Each structure stands twice: as structure tokens, then as C-alpha cells.
């Protein structure tokens, strides 16, 4: 279908995402891993910008302007990281939870290909994010206010209950996948940037949990001396957040649109009728 105002209509967008997932599923494991490392680095750059700008706005918090600090942290950082992923090309696990699910639903990818993509992209995201955190830490580039912020974030994020971290992961990746989904339907970089900006800045401002961003935030906090262990990072935050991210992308985004515009919806329609 031809784009309408530089943007694909929803049914055509779903088919485009399924086709994209099919391409991703057919990628070799080592390319998926390397592209996953790149995505981890790009999201790490966005995370670093967020704590460098929004994380250095303690004066706003002290003055009671918490909302202003939150939107600054959301606007300056992760949207630019995801833009590099979508425009430059990289394999981001959180977005792939939706793309590969749509591909499987439409017969463009197999379940083993889905598992391969999710595993290697996730591992690559982890390697890239932790690597960038180490480089930034070793450079001494973060100012003292940003260091204090990221240490506090590490403590707060590992202090969440399993259910709270899981649900915040669901809420986050619902928005992240919508950002990726919308960007896939645009035909110019300006539209892609706009499609990404609002949902991504929103999830940061609302305090939701993104597994790959946390692969930068929490290791950085630990390296800076936060009283958080790697075990707590993995089990108290990364595990429940990852599960929540997966549920949102696979079920609430890809599942919903496959039911509305895809083969699964056609099959349901045959059963339920019009």
C-alpha cells in the first residue's frame, strides 16, 4: 500500500512489520549478535545523555518541579538512542519481541528463528550496554550530579518488587514497540524521529522500566559505587523487567495487531463470523 502523508496505514504497517521480522529471523546468529551489540551501545548513549542532562537537574526537584525534571530526562536521551537503532540499523530485543511475533503469525519466520533472534539480540544488547557503561565510567565524563542520580536509580530499580518491575516492564515496552512500529511506517527521517519521540520520552518521564536501558543504568550505578550487587541487578530488576517487556511486545502489540489485521484475525473471523 502506498504511504498516506508519508505514513503507511495500520493494515499495511502490520504487514510491513511482519516482513521486517521475517528478515530479522533469517539473519545469521553472528550478525544478530553484532547488531545487538550496536543496539546496546546506541541505547546506552541515549541513557547516558538522559542522566547527563535530566539527571543533573536536581535544582528542579529541590524547587518542587519534579514534572519538569522528568520530561527533560525523557526528551533528552533515549529517543535519540532508538532513532540510531531504527535509522542506522541494529537489533534491539525489546522491539524484536513485536517484530518477530508478527513474522511468526504471518508465516514469515519460524519459532526457532524467533528464539534465535531474541537470544542473540538480547545477549548482544547486554554486551553493548555494559561495554558502553564501562567506557563512560572509565572516561570520568559524568558530572557529580549525574553520578548521584544514576547511583540512586540503581538502588531504586533493584528495590522494586518483582510484580512492580514486571508491570513497569509491560508498560514500558508497550510504548517502545509502538515507537518502533510507528517509525517503521514512515518514509522519511523526520517522520521516524517524531514517531519515536513521543512514546519514548513518555515512558521515561512516567518511570517505566526498559530492560536494555537498565543494562546501562544499573551497571553504571554499580561501577560508580551504588550499594547494589550484580545479583540484585540480574534477579531483582533485569529478570522481571525483561519478562514484562516480552509480554508487552509479543502479546499487547504484535498480538493485538495480528488479531486485527493479520492471519490470526482472519481465522478468528471464520469462527466468530462478521
PDB file of C-alpha atoms in Angstrom:
ATOM      1  CA  UNK A   1       0.000   0.000   0.000  1.00  0.00           C
ATOM      2  CA  UNK A   2       1.183   3.494  -0.783  1.00  0.00           C
ATOM      3  CA  UNK A   3       2.028   5.703   2.175  1.00  0.00           C
ATOM      4  CA  UNK A   4      -0.607   8.222   3.182  1.00  0.00           C
ATOM      5  CA  UNK A   5       1.039  11.540   4.087  1.00  0.00           C
ATOM      6  CA  UNK A   6       4.442   9.771   4.274  1.00  0.00           C
ATOM      7  CA  UNK A   7       2.994   7.132   6.563  1.00  0.00           C
ATOM      8  CA  UNK A   8       1.641   3.622   5.981  1.00  0.00           C
ATOM      9  CA  UNK A   9      -1.954   2.969   7.113  1.00  0.00           C
ATOM     10  CA  UNK A  10      -2.278   0.481  10.007  1.00  0.00           C
ATOM     11  CA  UNK A  11      -3.058  -2.709   7.995  1.00  0.00           C
ATOM     12  CA  UNK A  12      -0.126  -2.107   5.631  1.00  0.00           C
ATOM     13  CA  UNK A  13       2.084  -1.192   8.578  1.00  0.00           C
ATOM     14  CA  UNK A  14       1.337  -4.524  10.234  1.00  0.00           C
ATOM     15  CA  UNK A  15       2.314  -6.387   7.064  1.00  0.00           C
ATOM     16  CA  UNK A  16       5.497  -4.322   6.792  1.00  0.00           C
ATOM     17  CA  UNK A  17       6.427  -5.179  10.385  1.00  0.00           C
ATOM     18  CA  UNK A  18       5.805  -8.878   9.744  1.00  0.00           C
ATOM     19  CA  UNK A  19       8.052  -8.704   6.673  1.00  0.00           C
ATOM     20  CA  UNK A  20      10.728  -6.908   8.695  1.00  0.00           C
ATOM     21  CA  UNK A  21      10.502  -9.600  11.347  1.00  0.00           C
ATOM     22  CA  UNK A  22      10.956 -12.220   8.646  1.00  0.00           C
ATOM     23  CA  UNK A  23      14.182 -10.583   7.509  1.00  0.00           C
ATOM     24  CA  UNK A  24      15.412 -10.403  11.086  1.00  0.00           C
ATOM     25  CA  UNK A  25      14.552 -14.055  11.638  1.00  0.00           C
ATOM     26  CA  UNK A  26      16.614 -15.057   8.616  1.00  0.00           C
ATOM     27  CA  UNK A  27      19.706 -13.192   9.780  1.00  0.00           C
ATOM     28  CA  UNK A  28      22.686 -15.301  10.884  1.00  0.00           C
ATOM     29  CA  UNK A  29      23.339 -15.646  14.619  1.00  0.00           C
ATOM     30  CA  UNK A  30      26.627 -13.748  14.491  1.00  0.00           C
ATOM     31  CA  UNK A  31      25.160 -10.801  12.597  1.00  0.00           C
ATOM     32  CA  UNK A  32      22.247 -10.707  15.042  1.00  0.00           C
ATOM     33  CA  UNK A  33      24.729 -10.726  17.935  1.00  0.00           C
ATOM     34  CA  UNK A  34      26.858  -7.946  16.464  1.00  0.00           C
ATOM     35  CA  UNK A  35      23.855  -5.838  15.530  1.00  0.00           C
ATOM     36  CA  UNK A  36      22.587  -6.475  19.066  1.00  0.00           C
ATOM     37  CA  UNK A  37      25.843  -5.113  20.469  1.00  0.00           C
ATOM     38  CA  UNK A  38      25.380  -1.986  18.352  1.00  0.00           C
ATOM     39  CA  UNK A  39      21.814  -1.563  19.640  1.00  0.00           C
ATOM     40  CA  UNK A  40      23.037  -1.882  23.239  1.00  0.00           C
ATOM     41  CA  UNK A  41      25.631   0.803  22.594  1.00  0.00           C
ATOM     42  CA  UNK A  42      23.126   3.129  20.915  1.00  0.00           C
ATOM     43  CA  UNK A  43      20.598   2.749  23.730  1.00  0.00           C
ATOM     44  CA  UNK A  44      23.491   3.202  26.156  1.00  0.00           C
ATOM     45  CA  UNK A  45      24.377   6.520  24.516  1.00  0.00           C
ATOM     46  CA  UNK A  46      20.770   7.606  24.900  1.00  0.00           C
ATOM     47  CA  UNK A  47      20.745   6.515  28.542  1.00  0.00           C
ATOM     48  CA  UNK A  48      23.990   8.384  29.153  1.00  0.00           C
ATOM     49  CA  UNK A  49      22.527  11.564  27.663  1.00  0.00           C
ATOM     50  CA  UNK A  50      19.429  11.199  29.844  1.00  0.00           C
ATOM     51  CA  UNK A  51      21.428  11.095  33.083  1.00  0.00           C
ATOM     52  CA  UNK A  52      23.848  13.759  31.818  1.00  0.00           C
ATOM     53  CA  UNK A  53      21.013  16.242  31.212  1.00  0.00           C
ATOM     54  CA  UNK A  54      17.863  15.253  33.088  1.00  0.00           C
ATOM     55  CA  UNK A  55      19.911  13.527  35.774  1.00  0.00           C
ATOM     56  CA  UNK A  56      21.733  16.767  36.520  1.00  0.00           C
ATOM     57  CA  UNK A  57      18.563  18.771  37.216  1.00  0.00           C
ATOM     58  CA  UNK A  58      18.454  18.335  40.987  1.00  0.00           C
ATOM     59  CA  UNK A  59      17.647  22.027  41.319  1.00  0.00           C
ATOM     60  CA  UNK A  60      14.300  21.448  39.613  1.00  0.00           C
ATOM     61  CA  UNK A  61      13.494  18.636  42.042  1.00  0.00           C
ATOM     62  CA  UNK A  62      14.519  20.745  45.025  1.00  0.00           C
ATOM     63  CA  UNK A  63      12.241  23.516  43.773  1.00  0.00           C
ATOM     64  CA  UNK A  64       9.312  21.111  43.531  1.00  0.00           C
ATOM     65  CA  UNK A  65       9.383  20.909  39.728  1.00  0.00           C
ATOM     66  CA  UNK A  66       9.587  17.121  39.504  1.00  0.00           C
ATOM     67  CA  UNK A  67       7.468  17.027  36.362  1.00  0.00           C
ATOM     68  CA  UNK A  68       9.852  19.357  34.527  1.00  0.00           C
ATOM     69  CA  UNK A  69      12.834  17.219  35.517  1.00  0.00           C
ATOM     70  CA  UNK A  70      11.072  14.057  34.338  1.00  0.00           C
ATOM     71  CA  UNK A  71      10.184  15.422  30.916  1.00  0.00           C
ATOM     72  CA  UNK A  72      13.706  16.761  30.427  1.00  0.00           C
ATOM     73  CA  UNK A  73      15.111  13.337  31.261  1.00  0.00           C
ATOM     74  CA  UNK A  74      12.645  11.732  28.870  1.00  0.00           C
ATOM     75  CA  UNK A  75      13.124  14.164  25.994  1.00  0.00           C
ATOM     76  CA  UNK A  76      16.917  14.280  26.022  1.00  0.00           C
ATOM     77  CA  UNK A  77      18.305  10.791  25.730  1.00  0.00           C
ATOM     78  CA  UNK A  78      16.527   7.594  24.830  1.00  0.00           C
ATOM     79  CA  UNK A  79      14.574   8.950  21.814  1.00  0.00           C
ATOM     80  CA  UNK A  80      17.884   9.714  20.125  1.00  0.00           C
ATOM     81  CA  UNK A  81      19.215   6.262  21.060  1.00  0.00           C
ATOM     82  CA  UNK A  82      16.245   4.490  19.474  1.00  0.00           C
ATOM     83  CA  UNK A  83      16.467   6.732  16.410  1.00  0.00           C
ATOM     84  CA  UNK A  84      20.026   5.480  15.828  1.00  0.00           C
ATOM     85  CA  UNK A  85      18.768   1.904  16.168  1.00  0.00           C
ATOM     86  CA  UNK A  86      15.947   2.313  13.639  1.00  0.00           C
ATOM     87  CA  UNK A  87      17.736   4.522  11.100  1.00  0.00           C
ATOM     88  CA  UNK A  88      21.302   3.238  11.355  1.00  0.00           C
ATOM     89  CA  UNK A  89      20.267  -0.378  11.751  1.00  0.00           C
ATOM     90  CA  UNK A  90      20.631  -2.543  14.849  1.00  0.00           C
ATOM     91  CA  UNK A  91      18.919  -5.439  16.626  1.00  0.00           C
ATOM     92  CA  UNK A  92      17.050  -4.302  19.749  1.00  0.00           C
ATOM     93  CA  UNK A  93      15.491  -7.140  21.741  1.00  0.00           C
ATOM     94  CA  UNK A  94      12.584  -5.085  23.023  1.00  0.00           C
ATOM     95  CA  UNK A  95      11.409  -4.047  19.573  1.00  0.00           C
ATOM     96  CA  UNK A  96      12.084  -7.519  18.210  1.00  0.00           C
ATOM     97  CA  UNK A  97       9.588  -9.032  20.628  1.00  0.00           C
ATOM     98  CA  UNK A  98       6.889  -7.468  18.448  1.00  0.00           C
ATOM     99  CA  UNK A  99       8.508  -7.779  15.012  1.00  0.00           C
ATOM    100  CA  UNK A 100       9.364 -11.483  15.273  1.00  0.00           C
ATOM    101  CA  UNK A 101       5.971 -12.355  16.779  1.00  0.00           C
ATOM    102  CA  UNK A 102       4.226 -10.691  13.846  1.00  0.00           C
ATOM    103  CA  UNK A 103       6.519 -12.540  11.436  1.00  0.00           C
ATOM    104  CA  UNK A 104       5.685 -15.903  13.008  1.00  0.00           C
ATOM    105  CA  UNK A 105       1.964 -15.090  12.940  1.00  0.00           C
ATOM    106  CA  UNK A 106       2.175 -14.422   9.196  1.00  0.00           C
ATOM    107  CA  UNK A 107       4.430 -17.368   8.347  1.00  0.00           C
ATOM    108  CA  UNK A 108       7.400 -15.110   7.580  1.00  0.00           C
ATOM    109  CA  UNK A 109       9.532 -16.661  10.333  1.00  0.00           C
ATOM    110  CA  UNK A 110       9.602 -19.866  12.351  1.00  0.00           C
ATOM    111  CA  UNK A 111       9.604 -20.274  16.115  1.00  0.00           C
ATOM    112  CA  UNK A 112      13.263 -21.408  16.089  1.00  0.00           C
ATOM    113  CA  UNK A 113      14.145 -18.245  14.155  1.00  0.00           C
ATOM    114  CA  UNK A 114      12.230 -16.171  16.695  1.00  0.00           C
ATOM    115  CA  UNK A 115      14.119 -17.830  19.564  1.00  0.00           C
ATOM    116  CA  UNK A 116      17.442 -17.341  17.761  1.00  0.00           C
ATOM    117  CA  UNK A 117      16.797 -13.649  17.210  1.00  0.00           C
ATOM    118  CA  UNK A 118      15.605 -12.973  20.735  1.00  0.00           C
ATOM    119  CA  UNK A 119      18.523 -14.838  22.338  1.00  0.00           C
ATOM    120  CA  UNK A 120      21.360 -13.330  20.308  1.00  0.00           C
ATOM    121  CA  UNK A 121      19.914  -9.798  20.181  1.00  0.00           C
ATOM    122  CA  UNK A 122      19.384  -9.844  23.958  1.00  0.00           C
ATOM    123  CA  UNK A 123      22.917 -11.100  24.603  1.00  0.00           C
ATOM    124  CA  UNK A 124      24.303  -8.502  22.213  1.00  0.00           C
ATOM    125  CA  UNK A 125      22.275  -5.735  23.860  1.00  0.00           C
ATOM    126  CA  UNK A 126      23.729  -6.729  27.237  1.00  0.00           C
ATOM    127  CA  UNK A 127      27.313  -6.800  25.977  1.00  0.00           C
ATOM    128  CA  UNK A 128      26.983  -3.453  24.196  1.00  0.00           C
ATOM    129  CA  UNK A 129      25.263  -1.663  27.070  1.00  0.00           C
ATOM    130  CA  UNK A 130      27.690  -2.859  29.754  1.00  0.00           C
ATOM    131  CA  UNK A 131      30.646  -2.116  27.476  1.00  0.00           C
ATOM    132  CA  UNK A 132      29.496   1.460  26.960  1.00  0.00           C
ATOM    133  CA  UNK A 133      28.835   1.873  30.685  1.00  0.00           C
ATOM    134  CA  UNK A 134      32.421   0.785  31.377  1.00  0.00           C
ATOM    135  CA  UNK A 135      33.841   3.159  28.747  1.00  0.00           C
ATOM    136  CA  UNK A 136      31.841   6.116  30.105  1.00  0.00           C
ATOM    137  CA  UNK A 137      32.776   5.234  33.694  1.00  0.00           C
ATOM    138  CA  UNK A 138      36.457   4.904  32.788  1.00  0.00           C
ATOM    139  CA  UNK A 139      36.383   8.246  30.963  1.00  0.00           C
ATOM    140  CA  UNK A 140      35.138  10.102  34.030  1.00  0.00           C
ATOM    141  CA  UNK A 141      32.754  12.031  31.782  1.00  0.00           C
ATOM    142  CA  UNK A 142      29.751  12.069  34.150  1.00  0.00           C
ATOM    143  CA  UNK A 143      29.451  15.112  36.392  1.00  0.00           C
ATOM    144  CA  UNK A 144      28.849  14.643  40.122  1.00  0.00           C
ATOM    145  CA  UNK A 145      25.077  15.329  39.988  1.00  0.00           C
ATOM    146  CA  UNK A 146      24.657  12.714  37.241  1.00  0.00           C
ATOM    147  CA  UNK A 147      26.709  10.209  39.224  1.00  0.00           C
ATOM    148  CA  UNK A 148      24.455  10.729  42.235  1.00  0.00           C
ATOM    149  CA  UNK A 149      21.380  10.270  40.039  1.00  0.00           C
ATOM    150  CA  UNK A 150      22.500   7.007  38.449  1.00  0.00           C
ATOM    151  CA  UNK A 151      23.524   5.578  41.820  1.00  0.00           C
ATOM    152  CA  UNK A 152      20.081   6.442  43.183  1.00  0.00           C
ATOM    153  CA  UNK A 153      18.433   4.892  40.131  1.00  0.00           C
ATOM    154  CA  UNK A 154      20.306   1.625  40.672  1.00  0.00           C
ATOM    155  CA  UNK A 155      19.140   1.421  44.282  1.00  0.00           C
ATOM    156  CA  UNK A 156      15.546   2.357  43.424  1.00  0.00           C
ATOM    157  CA  UNK A 157      15.241  -0.021  40.475  1.00  0.00           C
ATOM    158  CA  UNK A 158      16.564  -3.038  42.388  1.00  0.00           C
ATOM    159  CA  UNK A 159      14.270  -2.164  45.304  1.00  0.00           C
ATOM    160  CA  UNK A 160      11.096  -2.700  43.297  1.00  0.00           C
ATOM    161  CA  UNK A 161       9.001  -5.778  43.986  1.00  0.00           C
ATOM    162  CA  UNK A 162       9.028  -8.449  41.271  1.00  0.00           C
ATOM    163  CA  UNK A 163       5.452  -7.619  40.272  1.00  0.00           C
ATOM    164  CA  UNK A 164       6.082  -3.861  40.159  1.00  0.00           C
ATOM    165  CA  UNK A 165       9.182  -4.298  37.990  1.00  0.00           C
ATOM    166  CA  UNK A 166       7.296  -6.719  35.722  1.00  0.00           C
ATOM    167  CA  UNK A 167       4.328  -4.399  35.256  1.00  0.00           C
ATOM    168  CA  UNK A 168       6.552  -1.379  34.649  1.00  0.00           C
ATOM    169  CA  UNK A 169       8.309  -3.502  32.043  1.00  0.00           C
ATOM    170  CA  UNK A 170       4.965  -4.211  30.380  1.00  0.00           C
ATOM    171  CA  UNK A 171       4.018  -0.532  30.365  1.00  0.00           C
ATOM    172  CA  UNK A 172       7.414   0.494  29.024  1.00  0.00           C
ATOM    173  CA  UNK A 173       7.714  -1.874  26.105  1.00  0.00           C
ATOM    174  CA  UNK A 174       4.132  -1.290  25.028  1.00  0.00           C
ATOM    175  CA  UNK A 175       5.254   2.270  24.316  1.00  0.00           C
ATOM    176  CA  UNK A 176       8.678   1.317  22.957  1.00  0.00           C
ATOM    177  CA  UNK A 177       7.162  -1.142  20.484  1.00  0.00           C
ATOM    178  CA  UNK A 178       4.627   1.457  19.408  1.00  0.00           C
ATOM    179  CA  UNK A 179       7.514   3.837  18.755  1.00  0.00           C
ATOM    180  CA  UNK A 180       9.330   1.212  16.679  1.00  0.00           C
ATOM    181  CA  UNK A 181       6.051   0.203  14.983  1.00  0.00           C
ATOM    182  CA  UNK A 182       5.151   3.778  14.045  1.00  0.00           C
ATOM    183  CA  UNK A 183       8.679   4.558  12.841  1.00  0.00           C
ATOM    184  CA  UNK A 184       8.564   1.527  10.537  1.00  0.00           C
ATOM    185  CA  UNK A 185       5.582   3.050   8.763  1.00  0.00           C
ATOM    186  CA  UNK A 186       7.276   6.352   7.944  1.00  0.00           C
ATOM    187  CA  UNK A 187       9.209   7.086   4.765  1.00  0.00           C
ATOM    188  CA  UNK A 188      11.445   9.971   5.897  1.00  0.00           C
ATOM    189  CA  UNK A 189      13.725  10.524   8.859  1.00  0.00           C
ATOM    190  CA  UNK A 190      11.708  13.451  10.219  1.00  0.00           C
ATOM    191  CA  UNK A 191       8.588  11.304  10.483  1.00  0.00           C
ATOM    192  CA  UNK A 192      10.580   8.476  12.051  1.00  0.00           C
ATOM    193  CA  UNK A 193      12.020  10.841  14.651  1.00  0.00           C
ATOM    194  CA  UNK A 194       8.576  12.181  15.523  1.00  0.00           C
ATOM    195  CA  UNK A 195       7.067   8.688  15.688  1.00  0.00           C
ATOM    196  CA  UNK A 196       9.772   7.663  18.153  1.00  0.00           C
ATOM    197  CA  UNK A 197       9.977  10.817  20.258  1.00  0.00           C
ATOM    198  CA  UNK A 198       6.590  10.889  21.959  1.00  0.00           C
ATOM    199  CA  UNK A 199       6.229   7.280  23.176  1.00  0.00           C
ATOM    200  CA  UNK A 200       9.887   7.002  24.212  1.00  0.00           C
ATOM    201  CA  UNK A 201      10.063  10.304  26.075  1.00  0.00           C
ATOM    202  CA  UNK A 202       6.743   9.375  27.688  1.00  0.00           C
ATOM    203  CA  UNK A 203       7.877   6.046  29.131  1.00  0.00           C
ATOM    204  CA  UNK A 204      10.979   7.634  30.647  1.00  0.00           C
ATOM    205  CA  UNK A 205       9.010  10.517  32.148  1.00  0.00           C
ATOM    206  CA  UNK A 206       6.445   8.118  33.622  1.00  0.00           C
ATOM    207  CA  UNK A 207       9.099   5.954  35.252  1.00  0.00           C
ATOM    208  CA  UNK A 208       8.574   2.695  33.370  1.00  0.00           C
ATOM    209  CA  UNK A 209      11.266   0.021  33.011  1.00  0.00           C
ATOM    210  CA  UNK A 210      13.231  -0.833  29.862  1.00  0.00           C
ATOM    211  CA  UNK A 211      15.479  -3.890  30.108  1.00  0.00           C
ATOM    212  CA  UNK A 212      18.132  -2.678  27.661  1.00  0.00           C
ATOM    213  CA  UNK A 213      18.331   0.844  29.101  1.00  0.00           C
ATOM    214  CA  UNK A 214      18.712  -0.764  32.518  1.00  0.00           C
ATOM    215  CA  UNK A 215      21.655  -2.750  31.139  1.00  0.00           C
ATOM    216  CA  UNK A 216      23.395   0.640  31.062  1.00  0.00           C
ATOM    217  CA  UNK A 217      21.853   2.425  34.050  1.00  0.00           C
ATOM    218  CA  UNK A 218      22.388  -0.267  36.680  1.00  0.00           C
ATOM    219  CA  UNK A 219      25.915  -1.375  35.745  1.00  0.00           C
ATOM    220  CA  UNK A 220      26.860   2.308  35.606  1.00  0.00           C
ATOM    221  CA  UNK A 221      25.400   2.806  39.086  1.00  0.00           C
ATOM    222  CA  UNK A 222      27.279  -0.240  40.366  1.00  0.00           C
ATOM    223  CA  UNK A 223      30.545   0.962  38.834  1.00  0.00           C
ATOM    224  CA  UNK A 224      30.025   4.362  40.449  1.00  0.00           C
ATOM    225  CA  UNK A 225      29.704   2.734  43.877  1.00  0.00           C
ATOM    226  CA  UNK A 226      25.978   2.209  44.413  1.00  0.00           C
ATOM    227  CA  UNK A 227      25.226  -0.332  47.131  1.00  0.00           C
ATOM    228  CA  UNK A 228      23.764  -2.775  44.619  1.00  0.00           C
ATOM    229  CA  UNK A 229      25.120  -6.189  43.666  1.00  0.00           C
ATOM    230  CA  UNK A 230      25.229  -7.690  40.193  1.00  0.00           C
ATOM    231  CA  UNK A 231      22.994 -10.468  41.515  1.00  0.00           C
ATOM    232  CA  UNK A 232      20.383  -7.941  42.628  1.00  0.00           C
ATOM    233  CA  UNK A 233      20.594  -6.221  39.245  1.00  0.00           C
ATOM    234  CA  UNK A 234      20.000  -9.503  37.414  1.00  0.00           C
ATOM    235  CA  UNK A 235      17.325 -11.062  39.613  1.00  0.00           C
ATOM    236  CA  UNK A 236      15.506  -8.101  41.176  1.00  0.00           C
ATOM    237  CA  UNK A 237      15.346  -5.896  38.092  1.00  0.00           C
ATOM    238  CA  UNK A 238      16.534  -7.331  34.792  1.00  0.00           C
ATOM    239  CA  UNK A 239      14.604 -10.613  35.031  1.00  0.00           C
ATOM    240  CA  UNK A 240      11.128  -9.223  35.815  1.00  0.00           C
ATOM    241  CA  UNK A 241      11.585  -6.220  33.522  1.00  0.00           C
ATOM    242  CA  UNK A 242      12.640  -8.443  30.625  1.00  0.00           C
ATOM    243  CA  UNK A 243       9.608 -10.675  31.125  1.00  0.00           C
ATOM    244  CA  UNK A 244       7.338  -7.626  31.205  1.00  0.00           C
ATOM    245  CA  UNK A 245       8.959  -6.224  28.061  1.00  0.00           C
ATOM    246  CA  UNK A 246       8.426  -9.548  26.288  1.00  0.00           C
ATOM    247  CA  UNK A 247       4.745  -9.775  27.234  1.00  0.00           C
ATOM    248  CA  UNK A 248       4.073  -6.242  26.022  1.00  0.00           C
ATOM    249  CA  UNK A 249       5.789  -6.632  22.652  1.00  0.00           C
ATOM    250  CA  UNK A 250       4.622 -10.125  21.811  1.00  0.00           C
ATOM    251  CA  UNK A 251       1.074 -10.054  23.182  1.00  0.00           C
ATOM    252  CA  UNK A 252      -0.179  -6.496  23.563  1.00  0.00           C
ATOM    253  CA  UNK A 253       1.389  -5.021  20.417  1.00  0.00           C
ATOM    254  CA  UNK A 254       2.058  -7.792  17.881  1.00  0.00           C
ATOM    255  CA  UNK A 255      -0.770  -9.961  19.219  1.00  0.00           C
ATOM    256  CA  UNK A 256      -3.288  -7.148  19.045  1.00  0.00           C
ATOM    257  CA  UNK A 257      -2.449  -6.094  15.506  1.00  0.00           C
ATOM    258  CA  UNK A 258      -2.210  -9.664  14.221  1.00  0.00           C
ATOM    259  CA  UNK A 259      -5.729 -10.165  15.556  1.00  0.00           C
ATOM    260  CA  UNK A 260      -6.950  -7.010  13.838  1.00  0.00           C
ATOM    261  CA  UNK A 261      -5.034  -7.080  10.546  1.00  0.00           C
ATOM    262  CA  UNK A 262      -3.353 -10.459  10.206  1.00  0.00           C
ATOM    263  CA  UNK A 263      -3.875 -14.148   9.579  1.00  0.00           C
ATOM    264  CA  UNK A 264      -4.825 -14.941  13.204  1.00  0.00           C
ATOM    265  CA  UNK A 265      -7.620 -12.386  12.957  1.00  0.00           C
ATOM    266  CA  UNK A 266      -8.862 -13.960   9.716  1.00  0.00           C
ATOM    267  CA  UNK A 267      -9.029 -17.341  11.441  1.00  0.00           C
ATOM    268  CA  UNK A 268     -10.912 -15.883  14.397  1.00  0.00           C
ATOM    269  CA  UNK A 269     -13.285 -14.182  11.975  1.00  0.00           C
ATOM    270  CA  UNK A 270     -14.055 -17.520  10.314  1.00  0.00           C
ATOM    271  CA  UNK A 271     -15.063 -18.892  13.713  1.00  0.00           C
ATOM    272  CA  UNK A 272     -16.950 -15.906  15.085  1.00  0.00           C
ATOM    273  CA  UNK A 273     -18.307 -14.599  11.798  1.00  0.00           C
ATOM    274  CA  UNK A 274     -18.890 -10.984  10.897  1.00  0.00           C
TER     275      UNK A 274
END
